Amino acid sequence: MATEIIKVPDLGGAEEVEVIEIPIAVGDTVALDDTLVVLESDKATMEIPASKAGKIIAILVTEGQRIDKEGVPLVEIEVSGEAEQTASVPEEKTSAVSAAPTKPTETPAHKKSAATPAASETDAVADAGAEDVPGDGDQDRITSRGADQKTAATKAPTQPQSVDAPPAANGKSLADGDIYAGPAVRQLARELGVELRNVSGTGPRGRLLKDDVHGFVKQRINAPQSGGAAVPGVPDIDFGQFGEVEQVAMTKIGKLTAANMHRSWLNVPHVTQFDDADITELEAFRQSLKPEGEARGAKMTPVPIILKACAVALASNPVLNRALHSDGEHYMQKHYIHIGLAVDTPRGLVVPVVRDVNKKTLWQLAAEVAELADKARDGKLTVNEMQGGCFTISSLGAIGGKGFTPIVNTPEVAILGVSKAHIKPLWNGREFEPRNMLPLSLSYDHRIVNGGDAGRFMTELVALLGDIRRLLL
Ligand code: CAO
């Protein structure tokens, strides 16, 4: 049996190429024109085809290896007897891609007829399902395969049903343009029924790798079943190409917060409504408490008062003090009022829970808020102190801002966002009066809380903060 060594062709002006994919293994049988190695230069991807049909007996390069000259041996093939034929146009396929022209070229008719049926079918279907490729030099590969598009159209339906294939909003195929993947990845994607246009590439310059396809399938299998489309992945970007960057490990709290926020964002149909509470009198009262606070060693900030007002509003609007049961048939009505308080710490966001808010005095709440916030900032909260909340308050009042849409802290069903109070002109029926207005935003889970429920809660809260004597009623 004769052997043949396939070598790096003319690099077409490229100074260096990298071996980015070896879609064959020793022992594989390859047909004429099957891709053996994929090389990549700065501008183009080059598929090096088998110039003879036969069996792979040695692979002489490794993925990631850089090559800077023509003639480097790539693969050794034991040529099968009946296949001792030359490639249809090997020099065309390699030189065309390596030359990296930007203009598509016609595929000669003799090339089409020389391809084995198996090869032409594979290529044609590949292009029907997932169009090529971004690199300038890939134009030739696209064009040569594109010649079989008609065949592709008739053969594509025999391929496995793809996991998903969402059309672009404009009705144009999302595959137009930038799918950057080699033949082995395309082959794998076809076998698994994955549309490459939906997979994010993590290889160099966003190239799709086999791991990306496997990861995509794994993600789809683990994703909760729903009627909607999949959440598209966000591609990793090499930010280093734009400026200096540094990769920093997330804190444990940061990772937990990210997971919780994502879960809530995906599961909860959020609605947020806004109102302003007139806290002019409340602020006057709060300021008057300062000397007493100093004597007690406690500080009466707005938060303890908002906590108390929320407890009263929750008691009269119990819909916001529920949790959905996972069976979809029940909800849990809570008969206690524990309220979580988002605390900003150097390690991230934590939410200690103030228990039985409805049973505590404002001074008790002020002392507890200060203690929990200190413990949170010192990293000394116990797990118990962060469990059991019915509702959460996120106050950015001391930081600033006119309003925001907080994310419900599931399995709770509502959260109150508090922004910075501002003096605003308010019409009192005769004239504009300067009033201290506190912006409030209430996000809720619309699966269980209706707009009316939330509206009643918010209206009561605004009334309570507008006249805190109502807390006694
Ligand atoms: N409008 C105007 N001023 C406000 C205010 C508001 N809504 N809320 C508080 N303030 C002022 C207070 O009047 C007080 O000032 P004085 O000392 O002059 O009275 C000062 O801010 C107190 O601020 P504080 O932060 O020490 O205390 P707090 O009780 O308002 O808040 C806590 C406690 C733990 C909620 C807060 O420190 C905190 O961590 N907030 C951030 C929460 C957060 O990150 N939320 C986002 C979560 S989602 O990413």
Short mmCIF file of C-alpha atoms and ligand atoms in Angstrom, two decimals:
data_model
loop_
_atom_site.label_atom_id
_atom_site.label_comp_id
_atom_site.label_asym_id
_atom_site.label_seq_id
_atom_site.Cartn_x
_atom_site.Cartn_y
_atom_site.Cartn_z
CA MET A 1 0.00 0.00 0.00
CA ALA A 2 1.31 3.41 -0.90
CA THR A 3 1.30 6.23 1.60
CA GLU A 4 0.92 9.89 0.97
CA ILE A 5 1.90 12.86 3.13
CA ILE A 6 -0.38 15.86 2.97
CA LYS A 7 1.56 19.08 3.45
CA VAL A 8 0.87 22.72 4.14
CA PRO A 9 0.14 24.40 0.82
CA ASP A 10 1.22 27.84 -0.36
CA LEU A 11 0.28 30.19 2.48
CA GLY A 12 -0.96 32.76 0.00
CA GLY A 13 0.93 35.64 1.55
CA ALA A 14 0.09 34.82 5.19
CA GLU A 15 3.13 34.96 7.47
CA GLU A 16 1.84 32.33 9.82
CA VAL A 17 -1.12 29.98 10.17
CA GLU A 18 -2.43 28.10 13.18
CA VAL A 19 -3.77 24.56 13.23
CA ILE A 20 -7.23 25.22 14.63
CA GLU A 21 -8.93 21.94 14.01
CA ILE A 22 -8.09 18.33 13.20
CA PRO A 23 -11.43 16.70 12.43
CA ILE A 24 -9.91 13.24 11.84
CA ALA A 25 -8.20 10.67 14.03
CA VAL A 26 -5.60 8.02 13.34
CA GLY A 27 -7.38 4.97 11.91
CA ASP A 28 -10.17 6.96 10.26
CA THR A 29 -11.01 6.21 6.68
CA VAL A 30 -11.32 9.33 4.60
CA ALA A 31 -12.74 9.94 1.16
CA LEU A 32 -11.20 12.07 -1.50
CA ASP A 33 -11.58 15.78 -0.59
CA ASP A 34 -12.54 15.13 3.04
CA THR A 35 -11.15 17.81 5.31
CA LEU A 36 -8.08 16.65 7.22
CA VAL A 37 -6.84 19.77 8.94
CA VAL A 38 -8.12 23.31 9.29
CA LEU A 39 -5.58 26.09 9.30
CA GLU A 40 -6.29 29.68 10.13
CA SER A 41 -4.38 32.80 9.25
CA ASP A 42 -5.23 36.32 10.35
CA LYS A 43 -7.66 36.60 7.51
CA ALA A 44 -8.84 33.19 6.44
CA THR A 45 -9.63 29.64 7.36
CA MET A 46 -8.14 26.98 5.12
CA GLU A 47 -9.47 23.45 4.97
CA ILE A 48 -6.80 21.05 3.84
CA PRO A 49 -8.51 18.21 1.94
CA ALA A 50 -7.48 14.62 1.38
CA SER A 51 -5.89 14.36 -2.02
CA LYS A 52 -6.46 10.59 -1.94
CA ALA A 53 -9.02 8.35 -0.32
CA GLY A 54 -7.53 6.10 2.32
CA LYS A 55 -6.79 5.49 5.99
CA ILE A 56 -5.15 8.00 8.32
CA ILE A 57 -1.97 6.48 9.69
CA ALA A 58 -0.39 9.52 11.31
CA ILE A 59 -1.29 13.05 12.29
CA LEU A 60 1.88 15.08 12.27
CA VAL A 61 0.67 18.35 13.82
CA THR A 62 -1.34 19.30 16.89
CA GLU A 63 -4.17 21.76 17.43
CA GLY A 64 -2.81 25.16 18.31
CA GLN A 65 0.49 24.57 16.51
CA ARG A 66 1.71 27.54 14.50
CA ILE A 67 3.23 27.04 11.08
CA ASP A 68 5.11 29.66 9.14
CA LYS A 69 6.07 27.93 5.93
CA GLU A 70 4.75 25.87 3.07
CA GLY A 71 5.49 22.15 2.91
CA VAL A 72 5.24 21.24 6.60
CA PRO A 73 3.85 17.66 6.76
CA LEU A 74 0.35 17.50 8.25
CA VAL A 75 -1.12 14.04 7.82
CA GLU A 76 0.01 10.69 6.47
CA ILE A 77 -2.54 8.60 4.58
CA GLU A 78 -2.34 4.97 3.54
CA VAL A 79 -3.87 5.20 0.11
CA SER A 80 -6.47 2.59 -0.66
CA GLY A 81 -5.94 0.62 -3.86
CA GLU A 82 -8.93 1.63 -5.89
CA ALA A 83 -8.71 5.17 -4.63
CA GLU A 84 -5.27 5.92 -5.94
CA GLN A 85 -6.69 8.82 -7.78
CA THR A 86 -5.71 12.41 -7.41
CA ALA A 87 -7.94 14.99 -5.84
CA SER A 88 -10.24 16.76 -8.19
CA VAL A 89 -8.61 20.15 -7.73
CA PRO A 90 -6.64 20.03 -4.51
CA GLU A 91 -4.50 22.95 -5.40
CA GLU A 92 -7.61 25.00 -6.06
CA LYS A 93 -9.20 24.27 -2.69
CA THR A 94 -6.14 25.00 -0.67
CA SER A 95 -4.73 27.83 -2.67
CA ALA A 96 -8.10 29.46 -3.01
CA VAL A 97 -8.64 29.63 0.71
CA SER A 98 -5.10 30.51 1.48
CA ALA A 99 -5.10 33.30 -1.03
CA ALA A 100 -7.91 34.85 0.97
CA PRO A 101 -9.59 36.78 -1.80
CA THR A 102 -12.64 38.74 -0.86
CA LYS A 103 -14.42 38.07 -4.10
CA PRO A 104 -16.36 34.82 -4.48
CA THR A 105 -15.18 32.59 -7.29
CA GLU A 106 -17.21 30.16 -9.37
CA THR A 107 -16.74 26.48 -8.66
CA PRO A 108 -15.66 24.69 -11.78
CA ALA A 109 -18.10 22.06 -12.98
CA HIS A 110 -15.48 19.30 -12.90
CA LYS A 111 -15.01 19.82 -9.17
CA LYS A 112 -18.67 19.23 -8.48
CA SER A 113 -18.74 16.02 -10.45
CA ALA A 114 -15.55 14.73 -8.87
CA ALA A 115 -16.84 14.90 -5.31
CA THR A 116 -18.05 11.66 -3.82
CA PRO A 117 -21.82 11.52 -3.27
CA ALA A 118 -21.32 11.30 0.48
CA ALA A 119 -19.12 14.34 0.56
CA SER A 120 -21.35 16.46 -1.57
CA GLU A 121 -24.40 15.60 0.46
CA THR A 122 -22.68 16.46 3.71
CA ASP A 123 -21.39 19.72 2.42
CA ALA A 124 -24.64 20.67 0.81
CA VAL A 125 -26.70 20.01 3.88
CA ALA A 126 -24.18 21.81 6.03
CA ASP A 127 -24.64 24.89 4.02
CA ALA A 128 -28.39 24.59 3.95
CA GLY A 129 -28.56 24.35 7.70
CA ALA A 130 -25.82 26.66 8.76
CA GLU A 131 -24.39 29.03 6.27
CA ASP A 132 -20.72 29.87 6.34
CA VAL A 133 -18.45 31.92 7.59
CA PRO A 134 -17.02 35.29 8.39
CA GLY A 135 -13.40 35.27 7.40
CA ASP A 136 -12.57 37.03 4.18
CA GLY A 137 -10.79 34.04 2.79
CA ASP A 138 -13.70 31.74 3.50
CA GLN A 139 -15.55 33.22 0.61
CA ASP A 140 -14.13 30.56 -1.64
CA ARG A 141 -15.24 27.77 0.63
CA ILE A 142 -18.68 29.25 0.71
CA THR A 143 -18.82 29.57 -3.02
CA SER A 144 -17.61 26.09 -3.76
CA ARG A 145 -20.15 24.58 -1.41
CA GLY A 146 -22.77 27.03 -2.49
CA ALA A 147 -22.71 25.40 -5.89
CA ASP A 148 -24.62 22.51 -4.34
CA GLN A 149 -27.30 24.64 -2.76
CA LYS A 150 -30.02 23.17 -4.92
CA THR A 151 -29.16 19.69 -3.74
CA ALA A 152 -29.12 21.02 -0.21
CA ALA A 153 -32.63 22.35 -0.45
CA THR A 154 -33.98 18.93 -1.30
CA LYS A 155 -31.89 17.02 1.22
CA ALA A 156 -32.12 19.23 4.26
CA PRO A 157 -35.48 17.88 5.48
CA THR A 158 -33.94 14.45 6.02
CA GLN A 159 -31.64 15.90 8.69
CA PRO A 160 -32.57 15.63 12.37
CA GLN A 161 -34.99 18.24 13.59
CA SER A 162 -33.01 21.06 15.06
CA VAL A 163 -33.37 21.85 18.74
CA ASP A 164 -34.51 25.30 17.81
CA ALA A 165 -34.35 27.69 14.94
CA PRO A 166 -35.88 31.01 15.86
CA PRO A 167 -36.28 33.32 12.90
CA ALA A 168 -34.86 36.80 13.15
CA ALA A 169 -37.34 39.53 13.85
CA ASN A 170 -37.01 40.81 10.33
CA GLY A 171 -37.70 37.37 8.95
CA LYS A 172 -34.16 37.13 7.58
CA SER A 173 -32.14 34.08 8.49
CA LEU A 174 -29.94 34.65 11.51
CA ALA A 175 -27.33 32.54 9.76
CA ASP A 176 -26.58 35.26 7.26
CA GLY A 177 -23.05 36.22 8.01
CA ASP A 178 -21.08 35.41 11.05
CA ILE A 179 -21.08 31.72 11.84
CA TYR A 180 -17.45 30.89 12.38
CA ALA A 181 -16.94 27.15 12.68
CA GLY A 182 -14.90 24.39 11.16
CA PRO A 183 -16.20 21.25 9.48
CA ALA A 184 -15.95 18.96 12.50
CA VAL A 185 -17.98 21.38 14.59
CA ARG A 186 -20.52 21.66 11.79
CA GLN A 187 -20.65 17.90 11.52
CA LEU A 188 -21.22 17.57 15.28
CA ALA A 189 -23.90 20.24 15.18
CA ARG A 190 -25.67 18.42 12.36
CA GLU A 191 -25.53 15.14 14.27
CA LEU A 192 -27.01 16.76 17.37
CA GLY A 193 -29.54 18.83 15.45
CA VAL A 194 -28.12 22.11 16.71
CA GLU A 195 -28.43 25.31 14.74
CA LEU A 196 -24.98 26.87 14.96
CA ARG A 197 -26.46 30.33 14.67
CA ASN A 198 -27.80 29.85 18.23
CA VAL A 199 -24.47 28.84 19.76
CA SER A 200 -21.94 31.30 21.13
CA GLY A 201 -18.35 30.66 20.12
CA THR A 202 -15.65 30.72 22.77
CA GLY A 203 -12.70 29.97 20.51
CA PRO A 204 -10.22 32.50 19.18
CA ARG A 205 -12.07 35.42 17.58
CA GLY A 206 -15.38 33.89 18.60
CA ARG A 207 -14.83 30.64 16.71
CA LEU A 208 -17.33 27.91 17.55
CA LEU A 209 -15.76 24.87 19.21
CA LYS A 210 -17.10 21.39 19.78
CA ASP A 211 -17.30 22.24 23.49
CA ASP A 212 -19.61 25.15 22.62
CA VAL A 213 -21.97 22.77 20.83
CA HIS A 214 -21.87 20.26 23.70
CA GLY A 215 -22.38 23.10 26.21
CA PHE A 216 -25.35 24.38 24.23
CA VAL A 217 -27.00 20.96 24.21
CA LYS A 218 -26.34 20.50 27.93
CA GLN A 219 -27.84 23.90 28.67
CA ARG A 220 -30.93 23.11 26.61
CA ILE A 221 -31.42 19.77 28.32
CA ASN A 222 -31.16 21.35 31.77
CA ALA A 223 -33.29 24.37 30.95
CA PRO A 224 -36.77 24.36 32.45
CA GLN A 225 -39.31 23.28 29.89
CA SER A 226 -41.42 26.12 28.68
CA GLY A 227 -43.23 27.04 25.56
CA GLY A 228 -41.00 30.02 24.91
CA ALA A 229 -37.76 30.34 23.02
CA ALA A 230 -34.44 29.58 24.63
CA VAL A 231 -32.46 32.26 26.37
CA PRO A 232 -29.71 33.06 23.91
CA GLY A 233 -26.20 32.86 25.32
CA VAL A 234 -24.04 35.95 25.58
CA PRO A 235 -20.79 35.44 23.71
CA ASP A 236 -17.49 35.84 25.54
CA ILE A 237 -15.65 38.81 24.15
CA ASP A 238 -11.90 39.22 24.24
CA PHE A 239 -11.97 42.71 25.79
CA GLY A 240 -8.19 42.75 25.70
CA GLN A 241 -8.43 43.75 22.07
CA PHE A 242 -9.95 47.08 23.14
CA GLY A 243 -7.72 47.94 26.09
CA GLU A 244 -6.19 46.65 29.29
CA VAL A 245 -8.38 44.26 31.26
CA GLU A 246 -8.08 41.96 34.22
CA GLN A 247 -10.11 38.86 35.08
CA VAL A 248 -11.29 38.88 38.70
CA ALA A 249 -13.01 36.04 40.55
CA MET A 250 -16.51 36.89 41.76
CA THR A 251 -17.19 36.76 45.48
CA LYS A 252 -19.37 33.97 46.77
CA ILE A 253 -22.09 36.51 47.57
CA GLY A 254 -21.75 37.99 44.10
CA LYS A 255 -22.22 34.56 42.50
CA LEU A 256 -25.23 33.76 44.70
CA THR A 257 -26.81 37.13 43.96
CA ALA A 258 -26.29 36.62 40.23
CA ALA A 259 -27.93 33.19 40.38
CA ASN A 260 -30.85 34.41 42.49
CA MET A 261 -31.47 37.47 40.33
CA HIS A 262 -31.34 35.42 37.17
CA ARG A 263 -33.73 32.82 38.57
CA SER A 264 -36.17 35.48 39.67
CA TRP A 265 -35.89 37.42 36.44
CA LEU A 266 -36.60 34.30 34.39
CA ASN A 267 -39.39 32.90 36.56
CA VAL A 268 -41.32 35.93 37.69
CA PRO A 269 -43.50 38.03 35.43
CA HIS A 270 -42.59 41.37 36.99
CA VAL A 271 -44.70 44.48 37.11
CA THR A 272 -43.46 47.62 38.82
CA GLN A 273 -45.61 50.51 39.89
CA PHE A 274 -44.53 53.88 41.22
CA ASP A 275 -45.79 56.50 43.62
CA ASP A 276 -44.43 59.29 45.79
CA ALA A 277 -45.16 59.53 49.52
CA ASP A 278 -45.32 62.98 51.04
CA ILE A 279 -42.94 62.56 54.00
CA THR A 280 -42.77 66.25 54.96
CA GLU A 281 -44.35 65.66 58.36
CA LEU A 282 -42.61 62.32 58.82
CA GLU A 283 -39.24 63.99 58.25
CA ALA A 284 -40.04 66.77 60.74
CA PHE A 285 -41.01 64.14 63.30
CA ARG A 286 -37.90 62.04 62.52
CA GLN A 287 -35.60 65.05 62.94
CA SER A 288 -37.28 65.82 66.27
CA LEU A 289 -36.33 62.33 67.45
CA LYS A 290 -32.60 62.90 66.99
CA PRO A 291 -31.81 63.97 70.56
CA GLU A 292 -33.80 61.05 71.91
CA GLY A 293 -31.98 58.74 69.49
CA GLU A 294 -28.63 59.95 70.72
CA ALA A 295 -29.69 59.30 74.29
CA ARG A 296 -30.83 55.80 73.36
CA GLY A 297 -27.80 55.10 71.19
CA ALA A 298 -30.03 54.48 68.17
CA LYS A 299 -30.60 56.40 64.97
CA MET A 300 -34.08 56.83 63.54
CA THR A 301 -33.47 56.76 59.77
CA PRO A 302 -36.41 56.53 57.34
CA VAL A 303 -35.90 52.77 56.96
CA PRO A 304 -37.37 51.63 60.34
CA ILE A 305 -40.43 53.77 59.70
CA ILE A 306 -40.85 52.37 56.18
CA LEU A 307 -40.47 48.86 57.63
CA LYS A 308 -43.26 49.51 60.10
CA ALA A 309 -45.52 51.03 57.44
CA CYS A 310 -44.92 48.04 55.14
CA ALA A 311 -45.83 45.65 57.96
CA VAL A 312 -49.15 47.43 58.46
CA ALA A 313 -49.84 47.50 54.70
CA LEU A 314 -48.93 43.79 54.41
CA ALA A 315 -51.32 42.92 57.22
CA SER A 316 -54.20 44.57 55.41
CA ASN A 317 -53.10 43.36 51.93
CA PRO A 318 -52.20 39.71 52.63
CA VAL A 319 -51.96 38.91 48.92
CA LEU A 320 -48.47 40.38 49.03
CA ASN A 321 -47.59 38.03 51.88
CA ARG A 322 -47.97 34.83 49.92
CA ALA A 323 -45.66 32.41 48.15
CA LEU A 324 -46.61 30.32 45.15
CA HIS A 325 -46.59 26.56 45.66
CA SER A 326 -44.53 24.70 43.08
CA ASP A 327 -47.46 22.39 42.25
CA GLY A 328 -49.15 25.29 40.48
CA GLU A 329 -52.36 24.53 42.40
CA HIS A 330 -51.79 26.25 45.71
CA TYR A 331 -50.22 29.22 47.38
CA MET A 332 -48.90 29.57 50.91
CA GLN A 333 -50.45 32.36 52.95
CA LYS A 334 -48.02 33.55 55.61
CA HIS A 335 -49.43 34.67 58.95
CA TYR A 336 -46.20 36.27 60.13
CA ILE A 337 -44.54 39.43 58.87
CA HIS A 338 -40.78 39.15 58.47
CA ILE A 339 -39.25 41.75 56.15
CA GLY A 340 -35.88 41.53 54.41
CA LEU A 341 -33.69 44.59 54.02
CA ALA A 342 -31.19 44.80 51.18
CA VAL A 343 -27.82 45.91 52.52
CA ASP A 344 -25.00 47.09 50.30
CA THR A 345 -21.67 45.63 51.49
CA PRO A 346 -18.14 45.55 50.04
CA ARG A 347 -18.60 41.83 49.37
CA GLY A 348 -21.93 42.32 47.61
CA LEU A 349 -25.61 42.53 48.35
CA VAL A 350 -27.03 40.69 51.37
CA VAL A 351 -30.56 40.64 52.72
CA PRO A 352 -30.91 40.19 56.49
CA VAL A 353 -34.45 39.66 57.70
CA VAL A 354 -36.17 41.63 60.45
CA ARG A 355 -38.58 39.26 62.14
CA ASP A 356 -42.09 40.09 63.37
CA VAL A 357 -41.84 43.70 62.22
CA ASN A 358 -45.51 44.23 63.10
CA LYS A 359 -44.79 43.41 66.76
CA LYS A 360 -41.83 45.77 67.27
CA THR A 361 -41.63 49.45 68.16
CA LEU A 362 -39.90 51.97 65.91
CA TRP A 363 -36.97 52.20 68.33
CA GLN A 364 -36.61 48.43 68.39
CA LEU A 365 -36.67 48.40 64.61
CA ALA A 366 -34.11 51.23 64.40
CA ALA A 367 -31.75 49.34 66.71
CA GLU A 368 -32.24 46.07 64.83
CA VAL A 369 -31.72 47.65 61.40
CA ALA A 370 -28.46 49.23 62.57
CA GLU A 371 -27.29 45.95 64.13
CA LEU A 372 -28.16 43.83 61.08
CA ALA A 373 -26.60 46.35 58.67
CA ASP A 374 -23.39 46.38 60.74
CA LYS A 375 -23.30 42.59 60.86
CA ALA A 376 -23.92 42.44 57.11
CA ARG A 377 -21.04 44.81 56.37
CA ASP A 378 -18.75 42.86 58.74
CA GLY A 379 -19.74 39.55 57.14
CA LYS A 380 -21.13 38.28 60.45
CA LEU A 381 -24.74 37.49 59.54
CA THR A 382 -25.86 33.94 60.27
CA VAL A 383 -27.82 31.93 57.72
CA ASN A 384 -30.79 32.11 60.06
CA GLU A 385 -30.69 35.90 60.00
CA MET A 386 -31.06 35.84 56.22
CA GLN A 387 -33.97 33.42 56.02
CA GLY A 388 -37.72 33.60 56.32
CA GLY A 389 -38.49 36.94 54.65
CA CYS A 390 -42.01 37.63 53.37
CA PHE A 391 -41.23 40.87 51.54
CA THR A 392 -38.10 42.92 50.89
CA ILE A 393 -37.23 46.61 51.10
CA SER A 394 -34.38 47.91 49.00
CA SER A 395 -33.55 51.46 50.03
CA LEU A 396 -31.19 53.48 47.89
CA GLY A 397 -32.39 56.64 49.60
CA ALA A 398 -29.07 57.52 51.16
CA ILE A 399 -27.29 56.89 47.85
CA GLY A 400 -29.55 58.76 45.44
CA GLY A 401 -31.69 58.30 42.34
CA LYS A 402 -35.26 59.09 41.41
CA GLY A 403 -36.57 55.58 41.00
CA PHE A 404 -35.70 52.03 39.99
CA THR A 405 -37.37 48.71 39.32
CA PRO A 406 -36.29 46.20 41.98
CA ILE A 407 -36.31 42.47 41.21
CA VAL A 408 -38.60 40.35 43.36
CA ASN A 409 -36.67 38.24 45.87
CA THR A 410 -38.38 34.93 45.07
CA PRO A 411 -40.15 33.01 46.60
CA GLU A 412 -41.41 36.32 48.00
CA VAL A 413 -43.90 37.98 45.70
CA ALA A 414 -43.20 41.68 46.14
CA ILE A 415 -40.37 44.09 46.86
CA LEU A 416 -40.34 47.81 47.61
CA GLY A 417 -37.71 50.10 46.13
CA VAL A 418 -37.07 53.35 48.01
CA SER A 419 -35.27 56.22 46.29
CA LYS A 420 -34.00 59.55 47.53
CA ALA A 421 -36.58 62.01 48.84
CA HIS A 422 -36.70 65.38 47.07
CA ILE A 423 -38.51 68.62 47.74
CA LYS A 424 -41.11 69.03 44.99
CA PRO A 425 -43.83 71.61 44.38
CA LEU A 426 -47.20 70.10 45.23
CA TRP A 427 -50.56 71.75 44.37
CA ASN A 428 -52.64 72.04 47.55
CA GLY A 429 -55.74 73.36 45.81
CA ARG A 430 -54.78 77.02 46.11
CA GLU A 431 -51.05 77.14 45.49
CA PHE A 432 -47.90 75.09 45.01
CA GLU A 433 -46.31 74.07 48.25
CA PRO A 434 -42.76 72.68 48.72
CA ARG A 435 -43.20 69.11 49.97
CA ASN A 436 -40.66 66.40 50.74
CA MET A 437 -41.58 63.57 48.40
CA LEU A 438 -40.26 60.03 48.75
CA PRO A 439 -40.21 58.01 45.48
CA LEU A 440 -41.41 54.43 45.92
CA SER A 441 -41.43 51.58 43.41
CA LEU A 442 -43.21 48.32 44.07
CA SER A 443 -42.31 45.28 41.92
CA TYR A 444 -44.50 42.23 42.22
CA ASP A 445 -45.04 38.76 40.84
CA HIS A 446 -48.00 39.13 38.55
CA ARG A 447 -48.73 35.41 38.75
CA ILE A 448 -50.22 35.97 42.18
CA VAL A 449 -50.42 39.71 42.81
CA ASN A 450 -52.78 41.65 40.58
CA GLY A 451 -52.44 45.31 39.74
CA GLY A 452 -55.38 46.07 42.03
CA ASP A 453 -53.75 44.30 44.98
CA ALA A 454 -50.49 46.14 44.41
CA GLY A 455 -52.31 49.43 43.88
CA ARG A 456 -54.19 49.07 47.18
CA PHE A 457 -50.97 48.17 49.01
CA MET A 458 -49.11 51.13 47.53
CA THR A 459 -51.92 53.58 48.21
CA GLU A 460 -52.10 52.47 51.83
CA LEU A 461 -48.32 52.69 52.20
CA VAL A 462 -48.27 56.21 50.77
CA ALA A 463 -51.07 57.21 53.16
CA LEU A 464 -49.24 55.67 56.16
CA LEU A 465 -45.98 57.45 55.36
CA GLY A 466 -47.86 60.67 54.66
CA ASP A 467 -49.37 60.59 58.14
CA ILE A 468 -47.65 58.14 60.45
CA ARG A 469 -50.38 58.57 63.07
CA ARG A 470 -52.21 56.05 60.85
CA LEU A 471 -49.72 53.40 61.97
CA LEU A 472 -51.63 53.38 65.23
CA LEU A 473 -55.01 52.71 63.68
N1 CAO B 1 -34.19 59.95 51.03
C1 CAO B 1 -33.36 60.87 51.52
N2 CAO B 1 -32.47 60.61 52.50
C2 CAO B 1 -32.45 59.36 52.99
C3 CAO B 1 -33.31 58.35 52.53
C4 CAO B 1 -34.21 58.69 51.51
N3 CAO B 1 -35.04 57.79 51.00
N4 CAO B 1 -33.04 57.23 53.20
C5 CAO B 1 -32.06 57.49 54.05
N5 CAO B 1 -31.70 58.78 53.92
C6 CAO B 1 -30.69 59.47 54.68
C7 CAO B 1 -31.14 59.52 56.08
O1 CAO B 1 -31.96 60.64 56.31
C8 CAO B 1 -29.86 59.58 56.84
O2 CAO B 1 -29.37 60.88 56.86
P1 CAO B 1 -29.27 61.71 58.22
O3 CAO B 1 -28.14 61.05 58.95
O4 CAO B 1 -29.00 63.07 57.80
O5 CAO B 1 -30.54 61.51 58.91
C9 CAO B 1 -28.96 58.71 56.02
O6 CAO B 1 -29.50 58.72 54.71
C10 CAO B 1 -28.95 57.33 56.57
O7 CAO B 1 -28.49 56.43 55.67
P2 CAO B 1 -28.06 54.95 56.12
O8 CAO B 1 -27.66 54.20 54.89
O9 CAO B 1 -27.04 55.04 57.20
O10 CAO B 1 -29.32 54.30 56.79
P3 CAO B 1 -30.68 53.81 56.19
O11 CAO B 1 -31.44 53.36 57.36
O12 CAO B 1 -31.31 54.78 55.32
O13 CAO B 1 -30.32 52.54 55.30
C11 CAO B 1 -29.49 50.44 54.72
C12 CAO B 1 -29.84 51.38 55.87
C13 CAO B 1 -28.92 49.18 55.31
C14 CAO B 1 -30.74 50.12 53.94
C15 CAO B 1 -28.48 51.14 53.79
O14 CAO B 1 -27.32 51.46 54.50
C16 CAO B 1 -28.10 50.35 52.56
O15 CAO B 1 -27.26 49.47 52.60
N6 CAO B 1 -28.72 50.70 51.42
C17 CAO B 1 -28.40 50.10 50.13
C18 CAO B 1 -29.37 49.01 49.81
C19 CAO B 1 -29.12 48.49 48.42
O16 CAO B 1 -27.99 48.31 47.99
N7 CAO B 1 -30.18 48.26 47.67
C20 CAO B 1 -30.07 47.84 46.33
C21 CAO B 1 -30.41 46.42 46.27
S1 CAO B 1 -30.62 45.90 44.64
O17 CAO B 1 -29.18 46.05 44.01
#
